XYZ file of C-alpha atoms in Angstrom:
675
model
C -8.475 73.339 51.785
C -7.452 75.301 48.739
C -5.418 72.358 47.451
C -8.336 70.025 48.068
C -10.660 72.319 46.093
C -8.178 72.337 43.175
C -7.913 68.549 43.209
C -11.674 68.136 43.341
C -12.057 70.605 40.487
C -9.560 68.656 38.333
C -11.220 65.331 39.153
C -14.592 66.796 38.326
C -13.256 68.148 35.046
C -11.743 64.760 34.121
C -14.943 63.051 35.093
C -16.918 65.370 32.861
C -14.564 64.626 29.971
C -14.836 60.855 30.649
C -18.609 61.144 30.780
C -18.544 63.066 27.524
C -16.330 60.420 25.905
C -18.408 57.552 27.242
C -21.492 59.339 26.105
C -19.881 59.851 22.757
C -19.052 56.121 22.565
C -22.645 55.192 23.189
C -24.139 58.093 21.317
C -21.873 58.503 18.325
C -20.417 54.981 17.838
C -23.570 53.325 16.545
C -23.796 50.102 14.493
C -24.707 52.136 11.424
C -21.681 54.414 11.774
C -19.376 51.444 12.403
C -20.705 49.735 9.288
C -20.271 52.903 7.247
C -16.716 53.384 8.484
C -15.753 49.782 7.734
C -17.276 50.029 4.272
C -15.466 53.287 3.585
C -12.127 51.849 4.784
C -12.440 48.846 2.459
C -13.398 51.005 -0.492
C -10.610 53.516 0.040
C -7.868 51.007 0.881
C -8.702 47.991 -1.282
C -11.402 49.078 -3.686
C -13.810 46.569 -2.152
C -17.364 46.769 -0.847
C -18.723 45.118 2.287
C -22.160 43.502 2.218
C -23.376 42.554 5.698
C -26.315 40.202 6.165
C -27.385 42.261 9.215
C -26.172 45.328 11.124
C -23.130 44.778 13.352
C -23.363 44.707 17.113
C -21.212 47.133 19.131
C -19.978 46.679 22.705
C -18.057 49.847 23.699
C -16.930 48.860 27.199
C -14.846 47.540 28.854
C -13.143 46.635 25.519
C -14.470 48.061 22.332
C -15.800 45.080 20.377
C -17.608 44.969 17.063
C -19.248 41.715 16.014
C -19.950 41.414 12.316
C -22.495 38.886 11.027
C -22.104 36.801 7.868
C -20.917 39.024 5.066
C -19.565 39.160 1.526
C -16.707 41.249 0.183
C -17.078 42.190 -3.473
C -15.190 44.346 -5.938
C -16.492 47.885 -6.160
C -16.156 48.114 -9.923
C -17.637 44.754 -10.943
C -19.390 43.366 -7.858
C -17.359 40.159 -8.311
C -17.185 38.111 -5.126
C -13.750 38.261 -3.468
C -14.393 36.688 -0.068
C -17.030 35.880 2.508
C -17.207 34.862 6.155
C -19.657 33.462 8.666
C -18.794 35.964 11.419
C -16.021 38.332 12.482
C -15.077 40.107 15.709
C -12.930 43.272 15.959
C -11.369 44.200 19.292
C -9.620 47.537 19.931
C -9.027 50.204 22.545
C -12.346 51.947 23.295
C -11.100 55.451 22.547
C -9.109 54.438 19.440
C -12.303 54.903 17.445
C -11.787 58.665 17.652
C -8.466 58.425 15.749
C -8.325 58.715 11.934
C -7.009 55.141 11.561
C -7.831 53.020 14.625
C -5.344 50.316 15.589
C -7.153 46.991 15.873
C -5.967 44.799 18.707
C -7.427 41.545 17.346
C -9.541 40.438 14.381
C -11.080 36.969 14.552
C -12.802 35.593 11.442
C -14.876 32.411 11.402
C -15.574 30.532 8.179
C -13.452 32.750 5.919
C -13.782 31.667 2.253
C -11.873 33.130 -0.687
C -10.143 32.337 -3.962
C -6.556 33.450 -4.381
C -7.074 34.537 -7.977
C -10.044 36.688 -7.012
C -8.183 38.051 -4.003
C -5.124 38.903 -6.084
C -7.316 40.756 -8.577
C -8.522 43.150 -5.840
C -7.877 46.735 -6.957
C -5.250 49.056 -5.449
C -6.247 51.649 -2.844
C -7.464 54.984 -4.184
C -5.280 58.036 -3.685
C -7.670 59.548 -1.140
C -7.727 56.440 1.043
C -6.249 56.191 4.504
C -2.485 55.617 4.126
C -2.060 53.443 7.174
C -3.893 50.725 9.064
C -2.738 48.258 11.702
C -4.044 45.019 13.145
C -1.967 43.456 15.891
C -3.384 39.968 15.354
C -5.644 38.308 12.779
C -7.028 34.870 13.540
C -8.719 32.623 10.976
C -10.815 29.633 11.991
C -12.556 26.987 9.843
C -11.710 28.785 6.628
C -11.363 27.672 3.032
C -9.112 28.944 0.234
C -9.359 27.922 -3.410
C -6.536 28.290 -5.917
C -5.019 26.800 -9.056
C -2.008 24.520 -8.641
C 1.208 24.723 -10.636
C -0.397 22.833 -13.516
C -3.512 25.025 -13.570
C -5.787 22.432 -11.974
C -8.216 23.572 -9.235
C -7.156 22.956 -5.640
C -8.615 23.713 -2.230
C -7.374 24.137 1.349
C -10.111 23.394 3.876
C -10.247 23.479 7.680
C -8.021 26.521 7.407
C -6.755 28.022 10.638
C -3.913 30.354 11.407
C -2.717 33.675 12.697
C -1.221 36.816 11.157
C 0.622 39.276 13.402
C 1.573 42.913 12.873
C -0.697 43.184 9.848
C -0.713 46.559 8.128
C -0.857 48.165 4.714
C 2.770 46.959 4.280
C 2.340 43.263 5.111
C 2.225 40.732 7.925
C 3.921 37.721 9.457
C 2.101 34.486 10.160
C 1.318 30.861 9.540
C -1.645 28.934 8.177
C -2.540 25.256 8.360
C -5.272 23.197 6.775
C -6.156 20.220 4.617
C -5.156 20.270 0.960
C -7.496 18.679 -1.565
C -6.410 18.523 -5.216
C -6.334 15.959 -7.968
C -2.866 14.534 -7.232
C -2.547 15.418 -3.530
C -4.595 15.156 -0.350
C -3.226 15.829 3.117
C -2.279 18.279 5.841
C -0.436 21.419 4.768
C 1.246 24.227 6.721
C 2.350 27.598 5.292
C 4.672 30.119 6.970
C 6.367 33.361 5.987
C 6.618 37.139 6.215
C 4.302 38.733 3.621
C 4.887 42.060 1.888
C 1.830 43.374 0.011
C 2.844 47.021 -0.011
C 2.709 46.930 -3.830
C -0.652 45.204 -3.899
C -1.787 41.616 -3.716
C -0.867 41.110 -7.365
C 2.791 41.624 -6.476
C 3.302 39.638 -3.295
C 6.743 39.220 -1.773
C 7.430 36.572 0.888
C 10.523 36.426 3.063
C 11.622 32.974 4.278
C 8.571 31.140 2.903
C 8.119 27.603 4.167
C 5.540 24.952 3.294
C 5.158 21.429 4.655
C 2.917 18.572 3.552
C 1.931 15.219 5.049
C -0.528 13.083 3.112
C -1.054 11.302 -0.194
C 0.325 12.260 -3.592
C -0.793 10.023 -6.443
C -2.127 7.664 -3.724
C 1.337 7.332 -2.169
C 2.076 8.360 1.394
C 4.288 11.443 1.155
C 5.863 13.837 3.612
C 7.911 16.859 2.662
C 8.988 20.417 3.351
C 9.858 23.182 0.889
C 11.416 26.528 1.716
C 13.308 29.405 0.126
C 15.154 32.553 1.101
C 12.637 34.730 -0.716
C 9.700 34.420 -3.094
C 8.069 36.937 -5.427
C 4.582 36.063 -6.681
C 3.087 37.955 -9.618
C 0.371 37.225 -12.192
C 2.985 36.635 -14.883
C 4.854 34.109 -12.746
C 6.861 33.489 -9.602
C 10.526 33.700 -8.644
C 12.223 31.843 -5.777
C 15.687 32.494 -4.367
C 17.609 29.462 -3.066
C 14.622 27.084 -3.074
C 14.959 23.645 -1.517
C 12.686 20.638 -1.130
C 13.146 17.643 1.129
C 10.736 14.763 1.552
C 10.048 11.057 1.645
C 7.475 8.678 0.158
C 6.482 5.033 0.411
C 9.178 4.110 -2.111
C 11.716 6.889 -1.532
C 13.556 7.078 1.772
C 14.775 10.618 1.198
C 14.378 13.142 -1.618
C 16.156 16.484 -1.820
C 15.918 19.057 -4.620
C 17.683 22.425 -4.600
C 18.602 25.271 -6.927
C 20.293 28.632 -6.790
C 17.137 30.178 -8.230
C 13.832 29.013 -9.656
C 11.642 30.987 -12.053
C 8.080 29.945 -12.894
C 7.183 32.130 -15.890
C 3.840 30.441 -16.458
C 1.753 27.346 -15.982
C 3.753 24.093 -16.111
C 7.023 25.861 -16.977
C 10.140 26.635 -14.980
C 13.788 27.609 -15.228
C 16.183 26.429 -12.510
C 19.783 27.538 -12.092
C 22.427 25.283 -10.495
C 19.901 22.484 -10.186
C 20.513 19.406 -8.019
C 18.235 16.494 -7.146
C 19.112 13.510 -4.967
C 17.055 10.386 -4.278
C 17.854 7.775 -1.621
C 16.074 4.424 -1.544
C 16.464 1.508 0.812
C 15.317 -2.072 0.286
C 16.520 -5.391 1.547
C 18.398 -5.689 -1.753
C 20.499 -2.631 -0.896
C 20.597 1.151 -0.658
C 20.319 3.051 -3.949
C 21.314 6.702 -4.410
C 20.679 8.726 -7.575
C 21.872 12.317 -7.960
C 21.122 14.571 -10.930
C 23.016 17.827 -11.404
C 22.723 20.474 -14.110
C 23.970 24.085 -14.352
C 20.568 25.051 -15.772
C 17.317 23.194 -16.303
C 14.332 24.494 -18.254
C 10.887 23.012 -18.748
C 8.850 24.486 -21.589
C 5.084 24.751 -21.870
C 4.926 21.864 -24.355
C 6.577 19.574 -21.794
C 10.071 19.538 -23.279
C 12.939 19.562 -20.799
C 16.128 21.363 -21.855
C 19.628 21.481 -20.381
C 23.007 22.072 -21.988
C 24.557 19.319 -19.931
C 23.757 17.093 -16.975
C 25.281 14.308 -14.941
C 23.480 11.435 -13.260
C 25.458 9.686 -10.532
C 24.270 6.289 -9.281
C 25.407 4.143 -6.374
C 24.000 0.872 -5.048
C 25.347 -0.411 -1.742
C 24.491 -4.110 -1.140
C 23.313 -5.085 2.353
C 26.336 -7.333 2.799
C 29.568 -5.559 3.647
C 31.431 -8.225 1.673
C 29.907 -7.056 -1.635
C 31.403 -4.052 -3.379
C 29.124 -1.088 -4.211
C 27.908 -0.656 -7.780
C 28.629 2.852 -9.036
C 28.313 4.833 -12.227
C 28.012 8.274 -13.791
C 26.063 9.267 -16.895
C 26.659 12.503 -18.789
C 24.465 14.031 -21.431
C 22.488 16.964 -22.756
C 18.949 17.815 -23.823
C 18.731 20.217 -26.740
C 15.568 20.998 -28.716
C 13.963 17.598 -29.334
C 17.050 15.477 -28.734
C 18.347 13.777 -25.597
C 21.751 12.125 -25.595
C 23.421 10.346 -22.697
C 26.335 7.961 -22.269
C 28.295 6.509 -19.393
C 27.818 4.003 -16.597
C 24.674 3.340 -14.586
C 25.415 1.184 -11.539
C 28.445 -0.149 -13.355
C 26.464 -0.969 -16.529
C 27.466 0.816 -19.772
C 24.496 2.787 -21.130
C 24.025 4.791 -24.323
C 20.796 6.607 -25.144
C 19.610 8.745 -28.042
C 16.065 10.068 -28.036
C 13.670 12.665 -26.669
C 12.411 13.620 -23.216
C 8.997 15.084 -22.347
C 7.666 16.140 -18.952
C 3.888 15.856 -18.603
C 2.236 19.273 -18.787
C -0.971 18.267 -17.002
C -0.620 16.065 -13.950
C -4.414 16.169 -13.502
C -4.647 13.681 -16.347
C -4.113 10.278 -14.774
C -3.183 8.824 -18.176
C -0.278 11.212 -18.695
C 2.906 10.117 -16.872
C 5.192 12.591 -15.158
C 8.041 11.757 -17.549
C 7.831 10.478 -21.128
C 10.924 9.219 -22.992
C 11.290 7.968 -26.545
C 14.414 6.791 -28.325
C 17.027 4.081 -28.637
C 18.611 2.490 -25.563
C 21.786 0.391 -25.678
C 22.991 -1.524 -22.623
C 26.464 -2.928 -22.130
C 27.600 -5.679 -19.788
C 25.130 -6.268 -16.948
C 26.666 -7.648 -13.778
C 25.036 -10.494 -11.874
C 25.150 -8.353 -8.717
C 22.902 -5.785 -10.411
C 20.410 -8.391 -11.607
C 20.036 -9.739 -8.081
C 18.805 -6.355 -6.880
C 16.268 -5.254 -9.492
C 13.179 -6.791 -7.880
C 11.960 -3.458 -6.553
C 12.699 -1.362 -9.634
C 9.191 -1.580 -11.252
C 7.501 0.356 -8.447
C 9.922 3.237 -9.029
C 8.989 3.605 -12.689
C 5.247 4.213 -12.336
C 5.620 7.880 -13.349
C 7.893 7.246 -16.335
C 6.819 6.377 -19.865
C 9.359 5.059 -22.357
C 8.575 4.032 -25.905
C 11.343 3.133 -28.268
C 13.926 0.503 -28.994
C 16.626 -1.169 -26.949
C 19.710 -3.214 -27.645
C 21.963 -5.358 -25.472
C 25.582 -5.202 -26.541
C 27.604 -8.333 -27.181
C 28.352 -10.071 -23.903
C 26.013 -7.771 -21.962
C 24.811 -10.654 -19.818
C 26.351 -14.088 -19.363
C 24.073 -16.773 -20.801
C 21.689 -14.108 -22.161
C 20.903 -13.641 -25.853
C 23.584 -11.789 -27.760
C 22.655 -8.615 -29.572
C 19.078 -8.737 -28.311
C 17.219 -5.773 -29.802
C 13.607 -4.792 -30.234
C 10.795 -2.589 -29.033
C 10.481 -1.461 -25.430
C 7.415 0.133 -23.831
C 7.264 1.363 -20.240
C 3.806 2.669 -19.351
C 1.955 3.002 -16.027
C 4.816 1.148 -14.360
C 4.455 -1.895 -16.658
C 7.375 -2.876 -18.893
C 6.704 -4.594 -22.230
C 9.491 -6.027 -24.361
C 8.967 -7.165 -27.910
C 8.932 -8.128 -30.498
C 12.649 -8.526 -29.888
C 15.239 -10.585 -31.697
C 18.708 -11.756 -30.857
C 21.134 -14.647 -30.935
C 21.051 -17.440 -28.373
C 23.226 -20.576 -28.467
C 24.229 -19.606 -31.968
C 20.644 -19.554 -33.249
C 17.936 -16.985 -33.884
C 15.758 -15.958 -30.940
C 12.355 -14.243 -30.935
C 11.221 -12.915 -27.562
C 8.322 -11.044 -25.953
C 7.935 -10.266 -22.241
C 6.009 -8.096 -19.787
C 6.763 -6.936 -16.247
C 4.008 -5.325 -14.134
C 4.410 -2.903 -11.242
C 3.749 -5.625 -8.653
C 6.699 -7.638 -9.988
C 4.548 -10.121 -11.923
C 6.109 -11.112 -15.230
C 5.470 -13.388 -18.183
C 7.684 -14.344 -21.097
C 7.391 -16.140 -24.425
C 10.381 -17.091 -26.568
C 11.204 -19.123 -29.646
C 14.632 -20.274 -30.788
C 15.562 -21.629 -34.228
C 18.633 -23.495 -35.445
C 20.597 -23.081 -32.206
C 23.554 -25.186 -31.138
C 22.406 -27.376 -28.229
C 26.008 -28.046 -27.229
C 26.455 -24.374 -26.231
C 23.869 -24.818 -23.484
C 26.394 -26.833 -21.466
C 29.695 -25.688 -19.933
C 32.643 -25.828 -22.267
C 34.376 -28.610 -20.335
C 33.692 -32.304 -20.893
C 31.397 -34.046 -23.331
C 27.936 -32.376 -23.323
C 24.797 -34.454 -22.880
C 23.266 -33.314 -26.169
C 24.650 -31.829 -29.377
C 22.797 -30.886 -32.527
C 20.549 -28.170 -33.972
C 18.011 -26.948 -31.423
C 14.520 -25.630 -32.173
C 12.092 -24.812 -29.381
C 9.520 -22.590 -27.710
C 9.203 -21.444 -24.104
C 6.447 -19.850 -22.045
C 7.030 -18.784 -18.442
C 5.540 -16.553 -15.740
C 6.302 -15.592 -12.180
C 6.980 -12.793 -9.753
C 10.275 -11.071 -9.058
C 9.731 -11.393 -5.313
C 8.092 -14.836 -5.184
C 9.884 -16.653 -7.994
C 8.748 -18.846 -10.878
C 5.069 -19.838 -11.027
C 4.645 -21.289 -14.535
C 7.023 -22.850 -17.031
C 6.360 -24.796 -20.206
C 8.952 -25.442 -22.893
C 9.132 -27.876 -25.762
C 11.160 -28.398 -28.869
C 13.447 -30.764 -30.727
C 17.096 -31.307 -31.482
C 17.846 -32.689 -34.943
C 20.910 -34.373 -36.427
C 22.626 -34.510 -33.055
C 24.183 -36.944 -30.635
C 24.028 -38.038 -27.010
C 27.316 -37.413 -25.255
C 29.016 -39.874 -22.943
C 27.612 -43.122 -24.345
C 27.733 -45.195 -27.546
C 24.525 -47.251 -27.455
C 24.893 -49.060 -30.818
C 28.386 -50.171 -29.811
C 27.069 -51.340 -26.416
C 24.503 -53.564 -28.166
C 27.147 -54.937 -30.534
C 29.472 -55.844 -27.646
C 26.607 -57.438 -25.746
C 25.801 -59.584 -28.722
C 29.368 -60.539 -29.671
C 31.291 -60.835 -26.363
C 28.747 -60.664 -23.509
C 31.149 -59.078 -20.959
C 30.013 -59.057 -17.354
C 30.577 -55.300 -16.867
C 29.955 -52.233 -18.986
C 32.933 -51.761 -21.301
C 34.670 -48.453 -20.808
C 34.811 -47.833 -24.554
C 31.040 -47.264 -24.724
C 31.214 -44.501 -22.079
C 33.360 -41.409 -21.489
C 33.933 -39.581 -24.751
C 31.647 -41.900 -26.705
C 28.657 -40.555 -28.645
C 25.325 -41.876 -29.891
C 24.124 -40.140 -33.057
C 20.368 -39.549 -33.417
C 18.027 -38.129 -36.020
C 15.707 -36.290 -33.641
C 15.288 -35.687 -29.925
C 11.896 -34.225 -29.013
C 11.703 -32.786 -25.486
C 9.317 -31.082 -23.112
C 9.838 -29.258 -19.788
C 6.867 -28.428 -17.535
C 6.479 -26.949 -14.068
C 3.685 -28.650 -12.123
C 1.323 -26.890 -9.693
C 3.350 -28.126 -6.705
C 6.519 -26.557 -8.089
C 8.025 -29.774 -9.459
C 9.861 -29.486 -12.760
C 9.346 -32.474 -15.061
C 11.401 -33.310 -18.124
C 10.348 -35.778 -20.826
C 12.072 -36.554 -24.121
C 11.797 -39.000 -27.015
C 14.813 -39.864 -29.159
C 14.848 -41.455 -32.589
C 18.142 -42.846 -33.844
C 19.220 -45.389 -36.450
C 18.395 -48.797 -35.023
C 16.945 -47.602 -31.701
C 14.710 -45.152 -29.891
C 14.729 -43.896 -26.329
C 12.581 -42.106 -23.772
C 13.844 -39.868 -20.972
C 12.144 -38.635 -17.819
C 13.152 -36.700 -14.720
C 11.775 -34.350 -12.085
C 12.865 -32.177 -9.199
C 12.362 -28.833 -7.510
C 15.090 -27.412 -9.751
C 16.088 -28.291 -13.292
C 16.826 -32.035 -13.030
C 20.522 -32.891 -13.112
C 19.768 -36.611 -13.509
C 17.397 -38.403 -15.887
C 16.140 -41.926 -16.269
C 16.141 -43.388 -19.762
C 14.745 -46.492 -21.412
C 16.150 -47.460 -24.828
C 14.744 -50.001 -27.251
C 17.037 -51.444 -29.924
C 15.458 -52.640 -33.163
C 15.325 -56.364 -33.841
C 17.552 -57.923 -36.488
C 18.450 -61.403 -37.679
C 20.602 -62.069 -34.623
C 18.455 -60.619 -31.824
C 14.908 -59.491 -31.193
C 14.079 -55.991 -29.920
C 16.309 -55.330 -26.909
C 15.350 -52.884 -24.090
C 18.037 -51.252 -21.963
C 17.491 -48.892 -19.021
C 19.974 -46.218 -18.019
C 20.481 -43.259 -15.708
C 22.390 -40.184 -16.782
C 23.753 -37.410 -14.583
C 24.966 -34.051 -15.816
C 28.146 -33.166 -13.952
C 28.915 -29.561 -12.899
C 31.412 -29.318 -15.771
C 28.679 -30.232 -18.264
C 29.806 -33.805 -18.874
C 27.234 -36.585 -19.059
C 27.880 -39.557 -16.770
C 25.910 -42.649 -17.740
C 24.970 -45.723 -15.733
C 23.633 -48.533 -17.971
C 21.501 -51.404 -16.675
C 23.977 -53.848 -18.151
C 23.011 -56.853 -16.033
C 19.372 -57.087 -17.190
C 20.331 -56.480 -20.810
C 23.026 -59.176 -20.594
C 20.597 -61.707 -19.129
C 18.101 -60.994 -21.898
C 20.753 -61.488 -24.604
C 22.014 -64.721 -23.067
C 18.483 -65.987 -22.666
C 17.847 -65.532 -26.349
C 21.229 -66.358 -27.953
C 22.960 -68.425 -25.261
C 26.560 -67.997 -24.115
C 29.206 -66.947 -26.611
C 31.241 -69.970 -27.780
C 34.869 -69.959 -26.687
C 37.364 -68.718 -29.276
C 40.773 -67.086 -29.316
C 39.354 -63.939 -30.874
C 36.694 -63.711 -28.172
C 39.324 -64.192 -25.431
C 41.631 -61.633 -27.052
C 38.914 -58.967 -27.149
C 37.900 -59.538 -23.531
C 41.498 -59.417 -22.252
C 42.266 -56.343 -24.314
C 39.081 -54.641 -23.111
C 39.787 -55.456 -19.459
C 43.362 -54.173 -19.630
C 42.241 -50.993 -21.393
C 39.511 -50.293 -18.825
C 41.942 -50.903 -15.964
C 44.607 -48.719 -17.522
C 42.198 -45.866 -18.296
C 40.975 -46.012 -14.706
C 44.453 -44.978 -13.528
C 44.781 -41.192 -13.688
C 48.147 -41.049 -15.463
C 47.270 -39.093 -18.570
C 50.861 -38.813 -19.823
C 51.303 -42.589 -20.051
C 50.064 -44.662 -22.979
C 48.846 -48.240 -23.007
C 51.523 -50.682 -24.278
C 50.805 -52.886 -27.249
C 49.253 -56.267 -26.678
C 51.587 -59.267 -27.385
C 49.513 -60.409 -30.315
C 49.338 -56.986 -31.979
C 51.412 -56.470 -35.096
C 53.739 -53.457 -35.046
C 51.821 -51.714 -37.807
C 48.437 -52.195 -36.197
C 46.696 -50.084 -33.493
C 43.809 -51.905 -31.956
C 43.126 -49.239 -29.319
């Protein structure tokens, strides 16, 4: 019984203490005292004041819970707004309220709104403040945070939600997610890291920071992740150790940027050590990889980009395994206002002298991300590279180039030599001209434009060119003489040619492969039954002028028309096809003379792959017309001799024995050569 009395006494004593504590909870822990204690804690720890829209509600048991209504947090010294919320709930152990610094089990905040600049400007705790505080878990729901981006433009994260764990006066670990809304970017964003604010919010250290984004940047679908080993954020700038960025966009398959360290001393400036950037793109034309490396890279506030040296490696792998990759490496430097670079880009020799400027305000839609001015010289351009440039315009939307360009001699087969002029790349559109060069031995004036969607148009004019150079070097070309002409064309790099109109004239030239005056003379004198070989092959027909016109019809048909004026005759040509016609129909009209009235003669001419002109004359109709007007040629020895000689020569020349020569005819004198 004695033991039972002792136990009952102890239980009664504990019960009295519990009743006293419970009574104290209900009697001493009032909404007013809770509000006062919260206000005092904020003032002593952060130099902030709490303004509640109504008194808090307190629920002591079974868990101690304090529900705060909508409130504002302002600076004590200036009453400047730092943050506000719609409601907040604190949960802690019921009897922790009797400790000097209660440990909060959970803090849930709804509708938290703040600005990072205002939050960072919050004052340091006063010396008499509580040295420690702890919150096991902080949850944010439906919040909003405003801040200034790297270029100083306003930005906002809405629909903010997240959790911070082990929060104290030293820092916290956690993650936040929301929707980013800024001038260049809109999309979902996630932030993670271990925060250290032991030195105040104005000196914030983050271990293993990580940020991811999925949305639109400059209206382009973009996804990426950035992380670093450590970050230090201060009002005068930020420092990142081993930063790295990886992402992808609509036009870029994979993008990776890394550095040993990155310092952001101010708005729109940075200094990167051991910088590397790699871009991978894939199209049906091939896979392109660009990699830029520099031991140090600095961007100044005025937009200038500086580096003692850099290398740009390029590699284009065609889709077909049979085609060899195109590779190159450019080396250069950017010092003060001067950029110099030389080397190979995708196998093409490139030399550049000029200046480079990085836009300092991306919020301005009219300012590109990269502006370049200077003189660009290109060497030999391979056909394999030209076949795979259809998708290049869409990659240049953020680059602006204004300056001159020059194509070295032999840069492109069949292209103007030494073409040089003005070049403007702006908003993804490329404008060339006025530009001048040499084409077919004559002077060329050219202007062209290429838009971001691949649409292009071109206008050109050539003066005093050599028409013969427009045909392969082998054989007798269709036309020789001095060429003057103009051309206007338009189309799309992906869809092909849509418009073409060209016209001009060739003066003091000749038709290759036929001698029309000689054909008329033979018709009149000998009237052979077949076309004599001597009027074809290497024969020529001189003319004074050949006016021509080339037009692409709406259905895609290319039509050629020409009018020739020559001594004693004129001719008209016509032809059409889905490609540049390789065969033309011609009608010639010989002038009348004392022996014969005006004589028409039709012909077809085909341009062989080697450039030679192969003619087919309508000899039969012309012969009938001559005989109808002059009658048959009277028999004579001279007439017989010419016909026999002509027949033997044509037969002999038809035999492909080029090392043999035709023997002399029996009636030829030794000193004469009638061939």
